[in-house]
């Protein structure tokens, strides 16, 4: 792993992963390949922009010629594929972009890797890896008392987003089986932490609470999710790249399953504690229950025994400490937050998704 191409590297998890790689691996070159759509933000990588080990390419994963050129020119031996449309609500309102990016984009990346690594023998196969980053949402929804999902759980996606990611997972496995493309897949739970675009639950709640705006909670707020700090996720992916078995899939979770309402209440309590003189204390009074998402999955739970037993990985962050760190990060990065709030895409999305609820 010397020349790594990170797709979607200007996004939330991708930018954190690039930071992690550059901090962890001294003898490495990282290429950030990103289309800079609404959630892509190079400000998240401003501190590494001048690092000679880092290079940015403004490109779309559906652009076959540009992807092929990037792999050859940079002699890429490892692809870490984060680039994806990833918001369930957005997939419900406009599924086409999810199929184009998540399915056709993954297909383009796989074809480029096969062309360079296998057809042209640009790299020795025991020294290359296509790592595909996926989601627990491909497994569907759990009923109360049902066991956590393992890597052998059959797929049962319920949203256009989940279906697009399930399709991309199947493509990666098919390229491994059919063409011998070396690959690994990780299915992760809900991520949170620094640099997350404020369309997801935790940053929406933090930023709304700071301004005294309503804190929207879908339905009764009793939907259960597993929450994974992004730094723990990056460490797990790094371990899979270094030690994971070719052709294997690994579940990555935070080993906690609170209700969404509990997450919101915990953030409110953290803000009350660290900003006791704020105008909106107690912040829980800002909670507002809104119309639920269509077909909202009720419960997720990940069995992470495999990655723990085989690679020795366990999450380092407790949920309470991780949420505290995340709140403090947003408080200490007002310029990053202000720049996001000025984006028309952010304003338009908040209006489109929440005003009618």
PDB file of C-alpha atoms in Angstrom, residues 10 12 22 33 44 55 61 67 87 95 98-99 156 163 170 182 199 205 216 251 255 262 265 286 327 337 350 353:
ATOM      1  CA  UNK A  10     -13.376  15.487   0.298  1.00  0.00           C
ATOM      2  CA  UNK A  12     -17.002  13.357   5.650  1.00  0.00           C
ATOM      3  CA  UNK A  22      -1.185  10.646   6.457  1.00  0.00           C
ATOM      4  CA  UNK A  33     -10.375  11.814  -6.236  1.00  0.00           C
ATOM      5  CA  UNK A  44     -11.833  19.753   5.496  1.00  0.00           C
ATOM      6  CA  UNK A  55      -2.619  15.122  -4.327  1.00  0.00           C
ATOM      7  CA  UNK A  61     -16.131   8.353 -10.647  1.00  0.00           C
ATOM      8  CA  UNK A  67     -10.455   7.369 -13.721  1.00  0.00           C
ATOM      9  CA  UNK A  87     -28.562  10.176   2.486  1.00  0.00           C
ATOM     10  CA  UNK A  95     -33.221   8.134  -6.563  1.00  0.00           C
ATOM     11  CA  UNK A  98     -28.000   7.294  -6.303  1.00  0.00           C
ATOM     12  CA  UNK A  99     -28.158   4.698  -9.069  1.00  0.00           C
ATOM     13  CA  UNK A 156     -32.841  -6.932   2.234  1.00  0.00           C
ATOM     14  CA  UNK A 163     -30.605  -0.810  -2.720  1.00  0.00           C
ATOM     15  CA  UNK A 170     -22.673  -7.357  -5.349  1.00  0.00           C
ATOM     16  CA  UNK A 182      -8.475  -8.467  -5.144  1.00  0.00           C
ATOM     17  CA  UNK A 199     -27.702  16.879   6.703  1.00  0.00           C
ATOM     18  CA  UNK A 205     -29.148  18.672  15.981  1.00  0.00           C
ATOM     19  CA  UNK A 216     -36.474  17.662  14.326  1.00  0.00           C
ATOM     20  CA  UNK A 251     -18.920  -5.470   9.738  1.00  0.00           C
ATOM     21  CA  UNK A 255     -21.239  -1.457  19.755  1.00  0.00           C
ATOM     22  CA  UNK A 262     -31.772   9.388  23.156  1.00  0.00           C
ATOM     23  CA  UNK A 265     -31.463  14.320  24.291  1.00  0.00           C
ATOM     24  CA  UNK A 286     -36.291  22.683  21.299  1.00  0.00           C
ATOM     25  CA  UNK A 327     -20.040  18.871  19.905  1.00  0.00           C
ATOM     26  CA  UNK A 337     -19.553  25.690   9.999  1.00  0.00           C
ATOM     27  CA  UNK A 350     -32.968  22.025   4.963  1.00  0.00           C
ATOM     28  CA  UNK A 353     -36.602  18.206   3.808  1.00  0.00           C
TER      29      UNK A 353
END
